[in-house]
CSV table of C-alpha atoms and ligand atoms in Angstrom, one decimal:
chain,number,residue,atom,x,y,z
A,1,MET,CA,0.1,-0.3,0.2
A,2,LYS,CA,1.1,3.2,-0.4
A,3,ILE,CA,1.0,5.3,2.1
A,4,LEU,CA,1.5,9.8,2.9
A,5,PHE,CA,1.5,10.8,6.0
A,6,ALA,CA,1.1,14.3,7.1
A,7,ALA,CA,2.0,16.3,9.5
A,8,SER,CA,3.3,19.5,10.5
A,9,GLU,CA,6.1,18.1,12.6
A,10,ALA,CA,8.2,14.9,12.4
A,11,GLY,CA,11.4,14.1,14.6
A,12,PRO,CA,14.1,14.2,14.2
A,13,PHE,CA,14.1,16.7,11.9
A,14,ILE,CA,11.7,18.4,14.5
A,15,ARG,CA,9.4,17.8,17.5
A,16,THR,CA,7.3,19.9,20.1
A,17,GLY,CA,6.4,16.8,21.5
A,18,GLY,CA,4.4,13.7,21.1
A,19,LEU,CA,2.6,14.4,17.6
A,20,GLY,CA,6.4,14.8,16.5
A,21,ASP,CA,7.1,11.0,18.5
A,22,VAL,CA,4.5,9.7,16.3
A,23,ALA,CA,5.2,10.9,12.9
A,24,ALA,CA,8.7,9.3,13.1
A,25,ALA,CA,8.3,6.0,14.3
A,26,LEU,CA,4.9,4.8,12.9
A,27,PRO,CA,5.8,5.2,8.9
A,28,LYS,CA,8.6,3.2,10.7
A,29,ALA,CA,6.5,0.8,11.6
A,30,PHE,CA,4.3,0.7,8.1
A,31,LYS,CA,7.3,0.0,6.9
A,32,ALA,CA,8.9,-2.8,8.2
A,33,LEU,CA,5.4,-4.1,6.9
A,34,GLY,CA,6.5,-3.8,4.1
A,35,HIS,CA,4.5,-0.4,2.8
A,36,ASP,CA,5.4,2.4,0.5
A,37,VAL,CA,5.7,5.3,3.1
A,38,ARG,CA,6.4,8.8,2.6
A,39,VAL,CA,6.0,11.7,4.8
A,40,VAL,CA,5.3,15.7,4.1
A,41,ILE,CA,5.5,18.5,6.6
A,42,PRO,CA,6.7,21.5,7.0
A,43,TYR,CA,10.6,23.4,5.6
A,44,TYR,CA,11.2,24.9,8.9
A,45,LYS,CA,14.2,26.5,8.0
A,46,LEU,CA,14.9,28.2,11.1
A,47,GLU,CA,14.5,24.8,13.2
A,48,ILE,CA,15.3,21.5,11.1
A,49,PRO,CA,18.9,21.7,12.0
A,50,ALA,CA,21.9,22.2,9.9
A,51,GLN,CA,23.0,18.4,10.0
A,52,PHE,CA,19.0,17.2,8.1
A,53,GLN,CA,18.8,20.4,6.3
A,54,ASN,CA,22.2,19.0,4.6
A,55,LEU,CA,20.4,16.1,3.7
A,56,MET,CA,18.0,18.1,1.3
A,57,SER,CA,17.2,17.7,-2.0
A,58,TYR,CA,15.6,20.3,-4.5
A,59,GLU,CA,13.0,18.5,-6.0
A,60,GLY,CA,10.9,21.1,-7.7
A,61,SER,CA,8.8,24.2,-7.0
A,62,THR,CA,5.0,24.8,-7.8
A,63,PHE,CA,2.3,27.3,-7.3
A,64,VAL,CA,-0.6,27.1,-4.2
A,65,ASP,CA,-4.0,29.1,-4.8
A,66,LEU,CA,-5.5,30.7,-1.8
A,67,SER,CA,-9.0,32.1,-2.3
A,68,TRP,CA,-7.6,35.4,-4.2
A,69,ARG,CA,-3.3,34.1,-3.2
A,70,ARG,CA,-1.6,32.5,-5.9
A,71,GLN,CA,2.1,31.5,-3.0
A,72,TYR,CA,4.8,29.6,-4.0
A,73,CYS,CA,5.5,26.3,-2.5
A,74,GLY,CA,8.4,24.1,-2.7
A,75,VAL,CA,9.7,20.4,-2.8
A,76,PHE,CA,12.7,19.5,-1.1
A,77,LYS,CA,13.4,15.2,-0.2
A,78,ALA,CA,15.9,13.7,2.5
A,79,VAL,CA,15.9,10.0,2.6
A,80,TYR,CA,16.3,9.3,6.5
A,81,GLU,CA,17.2,5.5,7.2
A,82,GLY,CA,15.1,4.4,4.5
A,83,ILE,CA,12.7,6.5,4.4
A,84,THR,CA,11.0,9.6,1.7
A,85,TYR,CA,10.6,12.0,3.6
A,86,TYR,CA,9.3,15.6,1.7
A,87,PHE,CA,9.5,19.1,3.1
A,88,ILE,CA,6.9,21.6,2.1
A,89,ASP,CA,9.5,25.4,1.3
A,90,ASN,CA,7.7,28.9,1.7
A,91,GLU,CA,9.5,31.0,3.5
A,92,TYR,CA,7.3,33.7,4.1
A,93,TYR,CA,5.1,31.1,6.1
A,94,PHE,CA,7.5,28.9,7.2
A,95,LYS,CA,11.2,30.4,7.7
A,96,ARG,CA,10.1,31.9,11.2
A,97,ASN,CA,10.9,31.1,15.0
A,98,GLY,CA,9.1,28.2,16.5
A,99,LEU,CA,6.5,26.0,15.0
A,100,TYR,CA,2.9,28.0,16.2
A,101,GLY,CA,1.5,30.6,17.9
A,102,HIS,CA,1.6,32.9,14.9
A,103,PHE,CA,-1.1,35.9,14.4
A,104,ASP,CA,-1.6,34.0,10.7
A,105,ASP,CA,-1.3,29.7,12.0
A,106,GLY,CA,-4.9,28.4,10.2
A,107,GLU,CA,-3.3,30.4,7.0
A,108,ARG,CA,-0.2,28.6,7.1
A,109,PHE,CA,-1.4,25.2,7.6
A,110,ALA,CA,-4.7,25.8,5.4
A,111,PHE,CA,-1.3,26.9,2.5
A,112,PHE,CA,0.6,23.8,4.2
A,113,SER,CA,-3.1,21.7,3.5
A,114,LYS,CA,-3.8,22.5,0.0
A,115,ALA,CA,0.8,22.8,-1.0
A,116,ILE,CA,0.8,18.6,0.2
A,117,LEU,CA,-2.1,18.3,-2.6
A,118,GLU,CA,-0.6,20.5,-5.4
A,119,SER,CA,2.7,19.7,-5.3
A,120,MET,CA,2.1,15.0,-5.6
A,121,PRO,CA,3.2,15.5,-9.0
A,122,ILE,CA,6.9,17.2,-8.4
A,123,MET,CA,6.4,14.2,-5.4
A,124,ASP,CA,5.7,11.4,-8.1
A,125,PHE,CA,3.5,9.9,-6.2
A,126,VAL,CA,-0.2,9.1,-5.7
A,127,PRO,CA,-0.4,7.5,-2.5
A,128,ASP,CA,-3.6,5.1,-2.0
A,129,ILE,CA,-3.7,7.1,1.4
A,130,ILE,CA,-3.4,10.7,2.7
A,131,HIS,CA,-3.1,9.7,6.3
A,132,ALA,CA,-3.4,13.3,7.7
A,133,ASN,CA,-3.0,14.3,11.8
A,134,ASP,CA,-4.7,17.2,14.1
A,135,TRP,CA,-5.8,20.4,12.8
A,136,GLN,CA,-3.2,20.9,10.8
A,137,THR,CA,-3.7,18.8,8.3
A,138,ALA,CA,-7.1,18.5,8.5
A,139,LEU,CA,-7.9,20.4,5.6
A,140,VAL,CA,-6.6,17.4,3.7
A,141,PRO,CA,-9.0,15.4,2.6
A,142,VAL,CA,-11.7,18.5,2.5
A,143,PHE,CA,-9.3,20.3,-0.6
A,144,LEU,CA,-8.9,17.4,-1.6
A,145,ASP,CA,-11.8,16.6,-2.1
A,146,CYS,CA,-13.9,20.2,-3.4
A,147,PHE,CA,-10.9,20.9,-5.0
A,148,TYR,CA,-8.7,18.1,-6.4
A,149,ARG,CA,-11.0,14.8,-7.1
A,150,TYR,CA,-11.9,15.9,-10.5
A,151,SER,CA,-8.5,14.8,-11.8
A,152,LYS,CA,-8.0,11.4,-12.4
A,153,GLU,CA,-4.7,10.3,-10.9
A,154,TYR,CA,-7.0,11.8,-7.3
A,155,GLN,CA,-10.2,9.9,-7.6
A,156,MET,CA,-8.9,6.7,-5.4
A,157,ILE,CA,-7.3,8.3,-3.0
A,158,LYS,CA,-8.8,7.9,0.2
A,159,THR,CA,-8.2,9.6,3.7
A,160,VAL,CA,-7.8,8.8,7.4
A,161,PHE,CA,-7.0,11.5,9.7
A,162,THR,CA,-5.9,11.1,12.8
A,163,ILE,CA,-6.8,13.5,16.2
A,164,HIS,CA,-4.4,13.0,18.8
A,165,ASN,CA,-5.3,16.0,20.9
A,166,ILE,CA,-8.8,17.5,20.3
A,167,GLU,CA,-8.1,20.4,22.3
A,168,PHE,CA,-6.5,22.3,19.6
A,169,GLN,CA,-8.8,22.1,16.8
A,170,GLY,CA,-7.6,25.3,14.6
A,171,LYS,CA,-10.5,27.6,15.6
A,172,TYR,CA,-10.3,31.0,13.0
A,173,ASN,CA,-12.8,33.3,12.1
A,174,LYS,CA,-15.0,32.8,9.8
A,175,CYS,CA,-14.5,35.0,6.9
A,176,LEU,CA,-11.3,32.5,6.4
A,177,ILE,CA,-13.6,30.3,4.8
A,178,ASP,CA,-14.0,32.2,2.3
A,179,ASP,CA,-10.7,35.0,2.3
A,180,ILE,CA,-8.1,31.6,2.3
A,181,LEU,CA,-9.2,28.4,1.8
A,182,GLY,CA,-12.1,29.6,-1.1
A,183,LEU,CA,-14.4,26.7,-1.0
A,184,PRO,CA,-16.2,26.5,-3.4
A,185,PHE,CA,-20.4,27.8,-2.7
A,186,GLY,CA,-22.0,25.3,-0.1
A,187,ALA,CA,-19.4,23.8,0.7
A,188,GLY,CA,-18.5,26.0,3.5
A,189,SER,CA,-20.2,23.8,6.5
A,190,LEU,CA,-17.5,21.0,5.6
A,191,VAL,CA,-16.0,23.8,8.5
A,192,GLU,CA,-17.5,25.9,10.1
A,193,ASP,CA,-19.1,25.7,13.2
A,194,SER,CA,-20.2,27.8,16.3
A,195,ASP,CA,-20.1,29.9,14.1
A,196,CYS,CA,-16.1,29.6,13.5
A,197,ALA,CA,-14.1,28.5,10.8
A,198,ASN,CA,-12.9,24.6,12.1
A,199,PHE,CA,-10.7,23.0,11.5
A,200,MET,CA,-10.6,19.8,12.7
A,201,LYS,CA,-14.0,19.7,11.8
A,202,GLY,CA,-14.1,19.5,8.5
A,203,GLY,CA,-11.3,17.1,8.0
A,204,ILE,CA,-13.8,14.8,10.6
A,205,GLU,CA,-16.9,15.3,7.9
A,206,SER,CA,-14.3,15.0,5.1
A,207,ALA,CA,-11.8,11.8,5.5
A,208,ALA,CA,-13.6,8.1,5.1
A,209,ARG,CA,-12.0,7.3,8.6
A,210,VAL,CA,-11.5,9.2,12.1
A,211,THR,CA,-9.3,8.0,13.7
A,212,THR,CA,-7.7,9.1,18.1
A,213,VAL,CA,-5.3,7.8,19.2
A,214,SER,CA,-6.7,5.6,22.4
A,215,GLU,CA,-10.5,3.1,22.1
A,216,THR,CA,-10.9,5.6,25.7
A,217,TYR,CA,-10.3,8.5,24.1
A,218,ALA,CA,-12.1,6.9,21.4
A,219,GLN,CA,-15.0,7.3,23.7
A,220,GLU,CA,-14.4,9.5,25.7
A,221,LEU,CA,-14.6,12.0,22.9
A,222,MET,CA,-18.5,11.5,22.6
A,223,HIS,CA,-18.9,13.2,25.6
A,224,PRO,CA,-18.6,17.4,25.4
A,225,PHE,CA,-15.7,16.8,29.6
A,226,TYR,CA,-13.4,15.6,26.9
A,227,SER,CA,-14.2,17.1,23.5
A,228,PHE,CA,-14.1,20.7,23.7
A,229,GLY,CA,-17.0,21.0,21.7
A,230,LEU,CA,-16.8,18.8,19.0
A,231,ASP,CA,-19.6,16.1,20.8
A,232,PRO,CA,-22.1,16.7,18.6
A,233,ILE,CA,-20.3,16.2,15.2
A,234,LEU,CA,-18.4,13.1,16.4
A,235,SER,CA,-21.1,11.3,18.1
A,236,SER,CA,-23.3,12.1,14.2
A,237,ARG,CA,-19.7,10.3,12.4
A,238,ARG,CA,-19.1,7.7,15.3
A,239,PHE,CA,-19.7,5.2,12.5
A,240,LYS,CA,-16.1,6.2,11.1
A,241,LEU,CA,-13.7,7.2,14.5
A,242,ARG,CA,-11.5,4.4,15.2
A,243,GLY,CA,-9.5,4.2,18.7
A,244,VAL,CA,-5.6,3.2,17.5
A,245,LEU,CA,-3.1,3.0,20.7
A,246,ASN,CA,0.3,4.4,19.3
A,247,GLY,CA,3.7,3.1,20.2
A,248,ILE,CA,6.7,4.1,21.7
A,249,ASP,CA,9.9,4.1,19.5
A,250,THR,CA,11.6,1.5,21.2
A,251,LYS,CA,14.7,1.5,20.1
A,252,LEU,CA,15.1,5.3,21.0
A,253,TYR,CA,13.6,5.1,24.3
A,254,ASP,CA,15.7,1.4,25.2
A,255,PRO,CA,17.5,1.6,29.0
A,256,MET,CA,19.6,-0.3,27.3
A,257,THR,CA,20.9,1.8,24.3
A,258,ASP,CA,20.2,4.8,25.7
A,259,LYS,CA,23.3,7.7,25.1
A,260,ALA,CA,21.6,9.8,28.3
A,261,LEU,CA,22.0,6.7,30.6
A,262,PHE,CA,24.6,7.5,33.6
A,263,LYS,CA,24.8,3.2,32.9
A,264,ASN,CA,22.2,1.1,31.2
A,265,TYR,CA,20.8,-1.4,32.0
A,266,SER,CA,17.6,-3.6,31.6
A,267,PHE,CA,15.5,-5.6,34.4
A,268,ASP,CA,18.1,-8.6,34.6
A,269,THR,CA,20.3,-5.7,35.5
A,270,ILE,CA,18.3,-4.0,37.2
A,271,GLU,CA,21.2,-2.7,40.0
A,272,ASP,CA,22.2,-0.7,37.7
A,273,LYS,CA,19.0,1.6,37.5
A,274,ALA,CA,20.3,2.7,41.0
A,275,GLU,CA,23.6,4.2,39.1
A,276,ASN,CA,21.3,6.6,37.3
A,277,LYS,CA,19.3,7.8,40.6
A,278,LYS,CA,23.1,8.4,42.1
A,279,GLY,CA,23.5,9.8,38.8
A,280,LEU,CA,20.9,12.1,38.8
A,281,CYS,CA,21.1,13.5,41.7
A,282,GLU,CA,25.0,14.3,41.9
A,283,MET,CA,23.7,16.6,38.3
A,284,LEU,CA,20.9,18.5,40.3
A,285,ASP,CA,23.1,18.8,43.2
A,286,LEU,CA,20.2,17.1,45.8
A,287,PRO,CA,21.2,14.0,47.7
A,288,TYR,CA,20.6,10.7,47.5
A,289,SER,CA,19.3,7.7,48.8
A,290,PRO,CA,18.2,4.8,48.2
A,291,ASP,CA,15.8,4.7,50.4
A,292,LYS,CA,14.1,7.7,49.4
A,293,PRO,CA,11.7,6.7,46.2
A,294,ILE,CA,12.2,9.7,43.2
A,295,ILE,CA,9.4,10.8,41.5
A,296,GLY,CA,10.0,12.5,38.1
A,297,MET,CA,7.7,14.5,36.4
A,298,VAL,CA,8.6,14.7,32.5
A,299,THR,CA,5.6,17.2,31.0
A,300,ARG,CA,4.5,20.1,29.1
A,301,LEU,CA,2.9,22.7,32.1
A,302,THR,CA,-0.4,22.5,31.1
A,303,GLU,CA,-4.0,22.4,32.7
A,304,GLN,CA,-4.3,19.2,30.9
A,305,LYS,CA,-1.6,17.1,32.7
A,306,GLY,CA,-2.8,17.6,35.9
A,307,MET,CA,-0.7,20.0,36.9
A,308,ASP,CA,-3.8,21.4,39.4
A,309,LEU,CA,-3.6,18.2,41.0
A,310,VAL,CA,-0.1,18.1,41.4
A,311,ALA,CA,-0.5,21.9,43.1
A,312,ALA,CA,-3.4,21.2,45.9
A,313,VAL,CA,-1.5,18.4,47.3
A,314,ILE,CA,2.4,18.2,46.3
A,315,GLU,CA,3.2,20.0,50.3
A,316,GLU,CA,1.4,17.1,51.5
A,317,ILE,CA,3.0,14.9,49.6
A,318,LEU,CA,6.3,16.2,50.5
A,319,ALA,CA,5.8,15.6,53.7
A,320,ALA,CA,6.6,12.7,53.3
A,321,ASN,CA,10.2,10.6,53.4
A,322,LEU,CA,11.0,11.7,49.2
A,323,GLN,CA,12.1,13.5,46.5
A,324,PHE,CA,10.3,15.1,43.7
A,325,VAL,CA,12.4,15.8,39.8
A,326,VAL,CA,10.0,17.7,37.0
A,327,LEU,CA,11.4,18.3,34.3
A,328,GLY,CA,9.1,20.9,31.6
A,329,THR,CA,8.0,24.3,30.1
A,330,GLY,CA,4.5,25.6,30.2
A,331,ASP,CA,2.1,27.6,31.7
A,332,TRP,CA,3.8,30.5,33.2
A,333,LYS,CA,1.9,29.9,36.9
A,334,TYR,CA,3.2,25.9,37.4
A,335,GLU,CA,6.4,27.7,36.2
A,336,GLU,CA,6.7,29.6,39.3
A,337,MET,CA,4.8,27.1,41.7
A,338,LEU,CA,7.5,24.9,40.6
A,339,ARG,CA,10.3,27.0,41.1
A,340,ASP,CA,8.9,28.3,44.8
A,341,LEU,CA,9.0,24.6,45.3
A,342,GLU,CA,12.3,23.8,45.0
A,343,ARG,CA,13.4,27.2,46.7
A,344,ARG,CA,11.6,26.4,50.1
A,345,TYR,CA,12.0,22.3,49.6
A,346,PRO,CA,16.3,22.7,48.7
A,347,THR,CA,17.4,19.1,49.8
A,348,LYS,CA,13.8,17.8,47.8
A,349,VAL,CA,12.7,19.3,44.8
A,350,ARG,CA,14.1,20.1,41.3
A,351,THR,CA,12.4,22.5,38.6
A,352,ILE,CA,14.4,22.5,35.7
A,353,ILE,CA,12.0,24.2,33.3
A,354,LYS,CA,13.2,23.3,29.8
A,355,PHE,CA,12.8,20.4,26.9
A,356,SER,CA,15.7,18.7,26.8
A,357,GLN,CA,15.7,15.2,25.4
A,358,ASP,CA,18.8,14.3,27.8
A,359,ILE,CA,17.2,15.6,30.7
A,360,ALA,CA,14.2,13.7,30.0
A,361,SER,CA,16.0,10.3,29.7
A,362,LYS,CA,18.1,10.9,32.6
A,363,ILE,CA,15.1,10.9,35.1
A,364,TYR,CA,12.9,8.3,32.8
A,365,ALA,CA,15.8,6.3,34.1
A,366,GLY,CA,16.7,8.2,38.0
A,367,SER,CA,13.2,8.1,38.9
A,368,ASP,CA,11.9,5.5,40.5
A,369,MET,CA,7.6,6.7,39.9
A,370,PHE,CA,6.2,8.7,36.9
A,371,LEU,CA,3.4,11.1,37.4
A,372,MET,CA,1.4,11.9,35.4
A,373,PRO,CA,-2.5,12.6,36.5
A,374,SER,CA,-4.0,14.1,32.8
A,375,LYS,CA,-7.4,16.0,34.2
A,376,PHE,CA,-7.6,13.9,30.2
A,377,GLU,CA,-4.8,12.3,27.7
A,378,PRO,CA,-5.4,10.8,24.6
A,379,CYS,CA,-2.7,8.3,24.3
A,380,GLY,CA,-0.3,9.5,26.5
A,381,LEU,CA,4.3,8.3,25.6
A,382,SER,CA,5.7,9.3,29.1
A,383,GLN,CA,4.2,7.1,30.8
A,384,MET,CA,5.3,4.0,28.4
A,385,ILE,CA,8.3,5.2,27.6
A,386,ALA,CA,8.7,5.7,31.7
A,387,MET,CA,7.1,1.5,32.0
A,388,ARG,CA,9.8,0.7,29.6
A,389,TYR,CA,12.9,2.2,31.9
A,390,GLY,CA,11.3,1.1,35.0
A,391,SER,CA,9.9,4.4,37.0
A,392,ILE,CA,6.3,3.5,37.6
A,393,PRO,CA,3.5,5.9,36.4
A,394,ILE,CA,1.1,6.9,39.1
A,395,VAL,CA,-1.9,8.4,37.3
A,396,ARG,CA,-5.1,9.0,36.1
A,397,GLU,CA,-7.5,6.3,34.4
A,398,THR,CA,-8.3,8.5,31.4
A,399,GLY,CA,-7.8,8.0,27.7
A,400,GLY,CA,-4.6,6.0,26.5
A,401,LEU,CA,-3.4,6.5,30.0
A,402,LYS,CA,-6.7,4.1,31.2
A,403,ASP,CA,-5.2,1.9,28.1
A,404,THR,CA,-1.3,1.5,29.1
A,405,VAL,CA,-1.7,1.5,32.5
A,406,ILE,CA,-2.6,-1.8,34.7
A,407,PRO,CA,-2.9,-0.6,38.5
A,408,TYR,CA,-0.9,-2.7,40.2
A,409,ASP,CA,-3.0,-5.8,42.3
A,410,ALA,CA,-0.9,-6.9,45.6
A,411,GLU,CA,-3.0,-10.1,45.7
A,412,THR,CA,-2.8,-11.3,42.4
A,413,GLY,CA,0.3,-9.7,41.2
A,414,ILE,CA,-0.3,-8.2,38.4
A,415,GLY,CA,-0.1,-4.7,37.3
A,416,ARG,CA,2.4,-1.8,35.9
A,417,GLY,CA,1.0,1.1,37.5
A,418,PHE,CA,-1.7,3.2,40.2
A,419,THR,CA,-4.2,4.7,38.9
A,420,PHE,CA,-7.7,6.6,40.3
A,421,LYS,CA,-9.9,7.3,38.4
A,422,THR,CA,-11.5,11.3,40.0
A,423,TYR,CA,-9.8,13.9,38.7
A,424,ASN,CA,-9.2,15.1,42.3
A,425,SER,CA,-6.4,15.8,44.2
A,426,TYR,CA,-6.8,13.6,47.3
A,427,ASP,CA,-7.7,10.8,44.9
A,428,MET,CA,-4.6,11.1,43.2
A,429,LEU,CA,-2.3,11.6,47.1
A,430,ASP,CA,-3.9,8.4,47.6
A,431,ALA,CA,-2.6,6.5,44.7
A,432,VAL,CA,0.6,8.5,45.5
A,433,TRP,CA,0.2,6.9,49.0
A,434,ARG,CA,-0.3,2.9,47.7
A,435,ALA,CA,2.9,3.4,45.4
A,436,PHE,CA,5.1,4.6,48.7
A,437,GLY,CA,4.2,1.8,50.5
A,438,THR,CA,4.7,-1.0,47.4
A,439,PHE,CA,7.9,1.0,46.8
A,440,ARG,CA,9.0,-0.6,50.0
A,441,ASP,CA,8.2,-3.9,50.3
A,442,LYS,CA,11.5,-4.5,48.1
A,443,LYS,CA,9.8,-7.8,46.1
A,444,LYS,CA,6.6,-6.7,45.7
A,445,TRP,CA,8.2,-3.9,44.1
A,446,ASN,CA,10.5,-5.1,42.1
A,447,ALA,CA,7.3,-7.2,40.4
A,448,VAL,CA,5.3,-4.1,39.0
A,449,VAL,CA,8.9,-3.3,37.9
A,450,SER,CA,10.0,-5.9,35.3
A,451,ASN,CA,6.0,-6.0,34.6
A,452,ALA,CA,6.2,-2.2,33.4
A,453,MET,CA,9.3,-3.4,31.6
A,454,SER,CA,8.8,-6.1,29.8
A,455,ALA,CA,5.4,-4.6,28.5
A,456,ASP,CA,4.5,-4.7,24.9
A,457,PHE,CA,4.4,-1.2,23.5
A,458,GLY,CA,5.5,-1.2,20.2
A,459,TRP,CA,4.4,-0.2,17.0
A,460,LEU,CA,4.4,-3.3,14.8
A,461,ASN,CA,0.5,-3.4,16.4
A,462,SER,CA,-1.1,-0.7,16.7
A,463,ALA,CA,0.3,-0.2,12.5
A,464,LYS,CA,-1.4,-3.7,11.9
A,465,ARG,CA,-3.9,-2.5,13.0
A,466,TYR,CA,-3.8,0.7,10.7
A,467,ILE,CA,-3.1,-1.3,7.8
A,468,GLU,CA,-6.1,-2.5,8.6
A,469,ILE,CA,-8.9,0.7,8.7
A,470,PHE,CA,-6.8,2.4,5.5
A,471,LYS,CA,-7.7,-1.5,3.5
A,472,GLU,CA,-11.1,-1.2,5.0
A,473,ILE,CA,-11.9,2.1,3.0
B,1,ADP,P1,2.4,15.6,24.6
B,1,ADP,O1,2.7,15.3,23.3
B,1,ADP,O2,0.8,15.4,25.0
B,1,ADP,O3,3.0,16.7,25.1
B,1,ADP,P2,3.4,12.9,25.3
B,1,ADP,O4,3.4,12.0,26.3
B,1,ADP,O5,2.0,12.3,23.8
B,1,ADP,O6,2.7,14.2,26.0
B,1,ADP,O7,4.4,13.4,24.9
B,1,ADP,C1,5.0,13.8,25.6
B,1,ADP,C2,6.8,13.8,25.2
B,1,ADP,O8,7.5,14.4,25.0
B,1,ADP,C3,7.4,12.7,25.4
B,1,ADP,O9,8.6,12.0,24.5
B,1,ADP,C4,8.2,13.1,26.6
B,1,ADP,O10,8.9,12.8,26.6
B,1,ADP,C5,8.5,14.8,25.6
B,1,ADP,N1,8.5,16.3,26.5
B,1,ADP,C6,6.6,17.2,27.2
B,1,ADP,N2,8.6,17.6,27.9
B,1,ADP,C7,9.8,17.3,27.6
B,1,ADP,C8,11.1,18.3,28.4
B,1,ADP,N3,10.6,19.7,28.3
B,1,ADP,N4,11.9,17.6,27.5
B,1,ADP,C9,11.6,16.0,27.3
B,1,ADP,N5,11.2,16.1,26.9
B,1,ADP,C10,9.7,16.3,26.5
């Protein structure tokens, strides 16, 4: 099968979060199953590291019409680890600092979505499936139906749209529908929602299948608490909605080979995990004690990630004999709260406000527990990475957290983590104490660590499920 995977970011070229991880790993899994997969992302000239830009070659250029605009569109290509990547070039739209958050993001990603379709002749690749991801590429199925279906090469292309996080929908003033998208008369309703232009709604309407990144999240999206206003449309389009759990790149996230670690280890050499705890403490100038559990967090510091719950009970947690290490960036109020904690608990808390893969790995390896009390979590990669590194997740039972973290049951010995249901700080605290209690019983704790580290979070099963869906359509 020929698959064009469209996204606004893809590791290792450029990534800001989970989507970049998925775009790095899922295409590899499609390839491993024998499919011809290519990936297309914008050419962020100021953001993609030079070593990757050096791999690119210029393939050609064309123009993309956005209503009355006619915009240049260059196509660059790079082959990396056997996969072909295309980069859509337009310096006005993409030669900027940062990927998102510009005043004209709607126009930028409408351009990108249409440019993908327009540049297919330059790529010399007519896919069977275009797999669009999140709001930035949600207009691909819309533009395909509205502008390209008449042409023979495009007639048989089927589209799948994956929602990685419904919070970000690409919602703009309605005037954008005429002024930028330039959709034909009558087609505007595809993207119109609550008197706004809503890109994600367009993807849901037009794609042949809509998927999201866990079974539980697919069900949760039917409810207003989780859907950010899209539950009516998703409920009525339920027939095409599927949940497919993400995996993680098990080669990249492997404590046996991860170069960032102080000492590599597996479950068979789990004693060496202590070297990482020691190393982490030394690096952060924290007193080291094997008996004191370190609770780690590697996260965006936002409400979604449950930072409100953490803020509410962190003082009670810190009253116990443990340490707390957080790596993250995000809302100023949480950054300040965590900086303040570090000031007041200098032997117990470390707050690192930056994005660093290197430090992230050191925390996954050096911590005993990994806190992720998300309000909602479409899939979540961090908890899977944590389990692979033997850091036991403490999570709320939502979305992918529910589907990946089987709660530990001391009676049966089954389970990989500690969970709570209600979005309530004292329920979270209870889960922390359960983890803390189990940590003191080394035999039981080792059993949980063994369960967590032996779980299969590879991409192959997910890729097979996507292929089934592609075949369905
Ligand atoms: P989301 O995509 O909602 O942020 P996920 O759990 O799906 O959450 O993916 C987060 C990914 O980003 C994980 O690989 C995690 O390790 C990484 N990450 C998050 N914050 C940081 C940070 N400050 N530094 C390094 N990596 C981070």
